[in-house]
């Protein structure tokens, strides 16, 4: 990743935001890592697709506000659950209806960046690589995904009558993303098996401007 002064200043701007501070700011290594990768991919006015709206207003607005205040990005959402779709279909951000595993059939044109926070644990292991590859093909700059590192959140099942909230994969760790994910970079943040434990996996289109 870039380490020039402009990149570093953007990372610090991201971490100083009140929403990032709520998540631990620079003291949370996982959040810092996300900020560093986002700063390598995002640019003013870029388009970002967020996978999963969340149910409550805080979940729905936090990432858009943080990204817009840092980079002035244009936000859209992708959501699979009918209840969540009905809740947010008249919200301020464009909403695509469908599964991330079928993303190429859901969104008509690529986004600059696709961000799937705390997401891969919600699909089967064998679905991950094809989904990542499809996401990558529908991005111009790259994709960023995070998931829990360890078993702290293994208990999570359906929430708000949404079966897609269940953590299908349990105790994801250093061995989850094997050689078949060699095109993707990985970082481990926080503490394994704790609430802040995070695996960050991303891929950038190096050849694209």
CSV table of C-alpha atoms in Angstrom, one decimal:
chain,number,residue,atom,x,y,z
A,1,UNK,CA,0.0,0.0,0.0
A,2,UNK,CA,1.0,3.6,-0.6
A,3,UNK,CA,2.8,5.3,2.3
A,4,UNK,CA,3.1,8.9,0.8
A,5,UNK,CA,2.1,11.9,3.0
A,6,UNK,CA,-1.3,12.3,1.2
A,7,UNK,CA,-2.2,8.7,1.8
A,8,UNK,CA,-1.2,8.9,5.4
A,9,UNK,CA,-3.2,12.1,5.9
A,10,UNK,CA,-6.3,10.5,4.5
A,11,UNK,CA,-5.9,7.5,6.8
A,12,UNK,CA,-5.7,9.8,9.8
A,13,UNK,CA,-8.7,11.8,8.6
A,14,UNK,CA,-10.6,8.5,8.4
A,15,UNK,CA,-9.5,7.4,11.8
A,16,UNK,CA,-10.3,10.8,13.4
A,17,UNK,CA,-13.9,10.7,12.2
A,18,UNK,CA,-16.4,10.3,15.1
A,19,UNK,CA,-17.7,7.1,13.6
A,20,UNK,CA,-14.3,5.5,13.3
A,21,UNK,CA,-13.6,6.7,16.8
A,22,UNK,CA,-16.7,5.0,18.0
A,23,UNK,CA,-15.1,1.8,16.7
A,24,UNK,CA,-11.8,2.4,18.4
A,25,UNK,CA,-10.1,4.6,15.9
A,26,UNK,CA,-6.4,4.2,15.5
A,27,UNK,CA,-6.2,2.0,18.6
A,28,UNK,CA,-8.2,-0.6,16.8
A,29,UNK,CA,-5.7,-2.2,14.4
A,30,UNK,CA,-8.5,-3.7,12.3
A,31,UNK,CA,-10.1,-0.3,11.7
A,32,UNK,CA,-6.7,1.2,10.9
A,33,UNK,CA,-6.1,-1.6,8.4
A,34,UNK,CA,-9.4,-0.9,6.7
A,35,UNK,CA,-8.7,2.8,6.6
A,36,UNK,CA,-5.3,2.1,5.0
A,37,UNK,CA,-6.8,-0.1,2.3
A,38,UNK,CA,-9.7,2.2,1.6
A,39,UNK,CA,-7.2,5.1,1.2
A,40,UNK,CA,-5.4,3.1,-1.4
A,41,UNK,CA,-8.6,2.5,-3.4
A,42,UNK,CA,-11.0,5.4,-2.8
A,43,UNK,CA,-10.8,8.8,-4.5
A,44,UNK,CA,-13.0,11.9,-4.4
A,45,UNK,CA,-16.4,11.2,-6.0
A,46,UNK,CA,-15.8,7.5,-6.5
A,47,UNK,CA,-18.7,5.0,-6.4
A,48,UNK,CA,-18.9,2.5,-3.6
A,49,UNK,CA,-21.2,-0.4,-3.3
A,50,UNK,CA,-21.8,-1.5,0.3
A,51,UNK,CA,-23.0,-5.1,0.7
A,52,UNK,CA,-25.7,-5.4,3.4
A,53,UNK,CA,-27.8,-2.6,4.7
A,54,UNK,CA,-28.1,-3.7,8.3
A,55,UNK,CA,-31.4,-3.3,10.1
A,56,UNK,CA,-31.1,-0.3,12.4
A,57,UNK,CA,-30.5,3.3,11.4
A,58,UNK,CA,-27.0,3.4,12.9
A,59,UNK,CA,-25.8,0.4,10.8
A,60,UNK,CA,-27.4,1.8,7.7
A,61,UNK,CA,-25.9,5.3,8.0
A,62,UNK,CA,-22.5,4.8,9.6
A,63,UNK,CA,-20.4,3.5,6.7
A,64,UNK,CA,-22.0,6.0,4.2
A,65,UNK,CA,-21.3,8.9,6.5
A,66,UNK,CA,-17.8,7.9,7.2
A,67,UNK,CA,-17.0,7.3,3.5
A,68,UNK,CA,-18.7,10.4,2.3
A,69,UNK,CA,-17.0,12.6,4.9
A,70,UNK,CA,-13.6,11.2,4.1
A,71,UNK,CA,-13.7,10.9,0.3
A,72,UNK,CA,-17.0,12.4,-0.9
A,73,UNK,CA,-18.0,9.0,-2.4
A,74,UNK,CA,-21.3,8.1,-4.0
A,75,UNK,CA,-22.9,5.2,-2.0
A,76,UNK,CA,-25.2,2.4,-3.1
A,77,UNK,CA,-26.3,-0.7,-1.2
A,78,UNK,CA,-26.9,-4.3,-2.1
A,79,UNK,CA,-29.3,-6.3,0.1
A,80,UNK,CA,-30.7,-9.8,-0.1
A,81,UNK,CA,-33.4,-9.9,2.6
A,82,UNK,CA,-36.9,-8.8,1.7
A,83,UNK,CA,-37.6,-7.3,5.2
A,84,UNK,CA,-34.4,-5.2,5.1
A,85,UNK,CA,-35.2,-4.2,1.5
A,86,UNK,CA,-38.7,-3.0,2.4
A,87,UNK,CA,-37.2,-1.1,5.4
A,88,UNK,CA,-34.7,0.8,3.3
A,89,UNK,CA,-36.1,0.9,-0.3
A,90,UNK,CA,-37.1,4.5,0.1
A,91,UNK,CA,-33.8,5.5,1.9
A,92,UNK,CA,-31.3,8.0,0.6
A,93,UNK,CA,-29.0,5.5,-1.1
A,94,UNK,CA,-29.8,3.5,-4.2
A,95,UNK,CA,-30.6,-0.1,-3.3
A,96,UNK,CA,-30.0,-3.2,-5.4
A,97,UNK,CA,-32.0,-6.2,-4.5
A,98,UNK,CA,-30.3,-9.6,-4.6
A,99,UNK,CA,-27.5,-11.8,-3.3
A,100,UNK,CA,-23.8,-10.9,-3.4
A,101,UNK,CA,-23.2,-14.4,-4.6
A,102,UNK,CA,-25.1,-13.4,-7.8
A,103,UNK,CA,-23.7,-9.9,-8.0
A,104,UNK,CA,-23.0,-10.0,-11.7
A,105,UNK,CA,-26.7,-10.6,-12.3
A,106,UNK,CA,-27.8,-7.9,-9.9
A,107,UNK,CA,-25.8,-4.7,-10.6
A,108,UNK,CA,-25.8,-3.5,-14.2
A,109,UNK,CA,-22.4,-1.7,-14.2
A,110,UNK,CA,-19.2,-1.9,-12.1
A,111,UNK,CA,-18.6,0.2,-9.0
A,112,UNK,CA,-15.2,1.7,-8.3
A,113,UNK,CA,-15.0,0.0,-4.9
A,114,UNK,CA,-17.1,-2.8,-3.4
A,115,UNK,CA,-17.0,-3.0,0.4
A,116,UNK,CA,-18.4,-6.1,2.3
A,117,UNK,CA,-17.9,-5.5,6.0
A,118,UNK,CA,-18.4,-8.6,8.3
A,119,UNK,CA,-19.7,-10.5,5.3
A,120,UNK,CA,-18.0,-13.6,4.1
A,121,UNK,CA,-19.0,-15.5,7.3
A,122,UNK,CA,-22.6,-15.4,6.1
A,123,UNK,CA,-22.0,-17.6,3.0
A,124,UNK,CA,-20.7,-21.1,2.6
A,125,UNK,CA,-16.9,-21.6,2.2
A,126,UNK,CA,-17.3,-23.0,-1.3
A,127,UNK,CA,-19.1,-19.9,-2.3
A,128,UNK,CA,-16.4,-17.4,-1.2
A,129,UNK,CA,-13.9,-17.5,-4.0
A,130,UNK,CA,-16.5,-17.4,-6.8
A,131,UNK,CA,-18.2,-14.5,-5.0
A,132,UNK,CA,-14.9,-12.6,-4.5
A,133,UNK,CA,-14.1,-13.2,-8.2
A,134,UNK,CA,-17.5,-11.9,-9.3
A,135,UNK,CA,-17.2,-8.9,-7.0
A,136,UNK,CA,-13.7,-8.2,-8.3
A,137,UNK,CA,-15.0,-8.3,-11.9
A,138,UNK,CA,-17.7,-5.8,-11.0
A,139,UNK,CA,-15.2,-3.3,-9.5
A,140,UNK,CA,-13.0,-0.7,-11.2
A,141,UNK,CA,-10.5,-0.2,-8.3
A,142,UNK,CA,-10.9,-3.2,-6.1
A,143,UNK,CA,-12.8,-5.0,-3.4
A,144,UNK,CA,-12.5,-5.1,0.4
A,145,UNK,CA,-14.0,-7.7,2.7
A,146,UNK,CA,-13.8,-8.3,6.5
A,147,UNK,CA,-14.9,-11.2,8.7
A,148,UNK,CA,-14.4,-12.2,12.3
A,149,UNK,CA,-11.0,-13.7,13.2
A,150,UNK,CA,-11.8,-16.6,15.5
A,151,UNK,CA,-15.0,-17.8,17.2
A,152,UNK,CA,-16.2,-14.8,19.2
A,153,UNK,CA,-19.3,-14.3,17.0
A,154,UNK,CA,-19.9,-18.0,16.1
A,155,UNK,CA,-23.2,-17.9,18.1
A,156,UNK,CA,-24.9,-15.5,15.7
A,157,UNK,CA,-28.0,-16.9,14.0
A,158,UNK,CA,-30.9,-15.3,12.2
A,159,UNK,CA,-31.7,-11.7,13.4
A,160,UNK,CA,-34.8,-9.7,12.7
A,161,UNK,CA,-36.3,-12.7,10.8
A,162,UNK,CA,-33.4,-12.5,8.4
A,163,UNK,CA,-31.8,-15.9,7.9
A,164,UNK,CA,-28.9,-14.2,5.9
A,165,UNK,CA,-27.7,-12.8,9.2
A,166,UNK,CA,-26.6,-16.2,10.4
A,167,UNK,CA,-22.9,-16.9,10.6
A,168,UNK,CA,-22.7,-20.0,8.3
A,169,UNK,CA,-18.9,-20.2,8.7
A,170,UNK,CA,-17.5,-20.6,12.2
A,171,UNK,CA,-14.1,-19.7,13.7
A,172,UNK,CA,-12.6,-18.3,10.5
A,173,UNK,CA,-8.8,-18.1,11.0
A,174,UNK,CA,-5.4,-18.1,9.3
A,175,UNK,CA,-6.3,-21.3,7.3
A,176,UNK,CA,-9.6,-20.1,6.0
A,177,UNK,CA,-8.2,-18.3,2.9
A,178,UNK,CA,-5.9,-20.9,1.4
A,179,UNK,CA,-3.7,-21.0,-1.7
A,180,UNK,CA,-6.7,-20.6,-4.0
A,181,UNK,CA,-7.0,-17.0,-2.6
A,182,UNK,CA,-3.4,-16.2,-3.6
A,183,UNK,CA,-4.6,-13.2,-5.7
A,184,UNK,CA,-5.9,-11.6,-2.5
A,185,UNK,CA,-4.0,-9.9,0.3
A,186,UNK,CA,-4.9,-10.5,3.9
A,187,UNK,CA,-4.3,-8.8,7.2
A,188,UNK,CA,-5.2,-9.8,10.7
A,189,UNK,CA,-6.3,-7.1,13.2
A,190,UNK,CA,-7.3,-7.0,16.8
A,191,UNK,CA,-7.2,-10.2,18.9
A,192,UNK,CA,-8.2,-13.6,17.7
A,193,UNK,CA,-11.4,-14.9,19.4
A,194,UNK,CA,-12.2,-11.5,20.8
A,195,UNK,CA,-14.8,-9.0,19.6
A,196,UNK,CA,-12.2,-6.9,17.7
A,197,UNK,CA,-10.6,-9.8,16.0
A,198,UNK,CA,-10.8,-9.2,12.2
A,199,UNK,CA,-9.6,-10.7,9.0
A,200,UNK,CA,-9.2,-8.2,6.2
A,201,UNK,CA,-9.0,-9.5,2.6
A,202,UNK,CA,-8.8,-7.4,-0.5
A,203,UNK,CA,-7.8,-7.2,-4.1
A,204,UNK,CA,-6.8,-4.2,-6.1
A,205,UNK,CA,-6.9,-3.6,-9.9
A,206,UNK,CA,-3.3,-2.5,-10.1
A,207,UNK,CA,-3.5,-1.8,-13.9
A,208,UNK,CA,-6.5,0.6,-13.6
A,209,UNK,CA,-6.3,4.3,-12.7
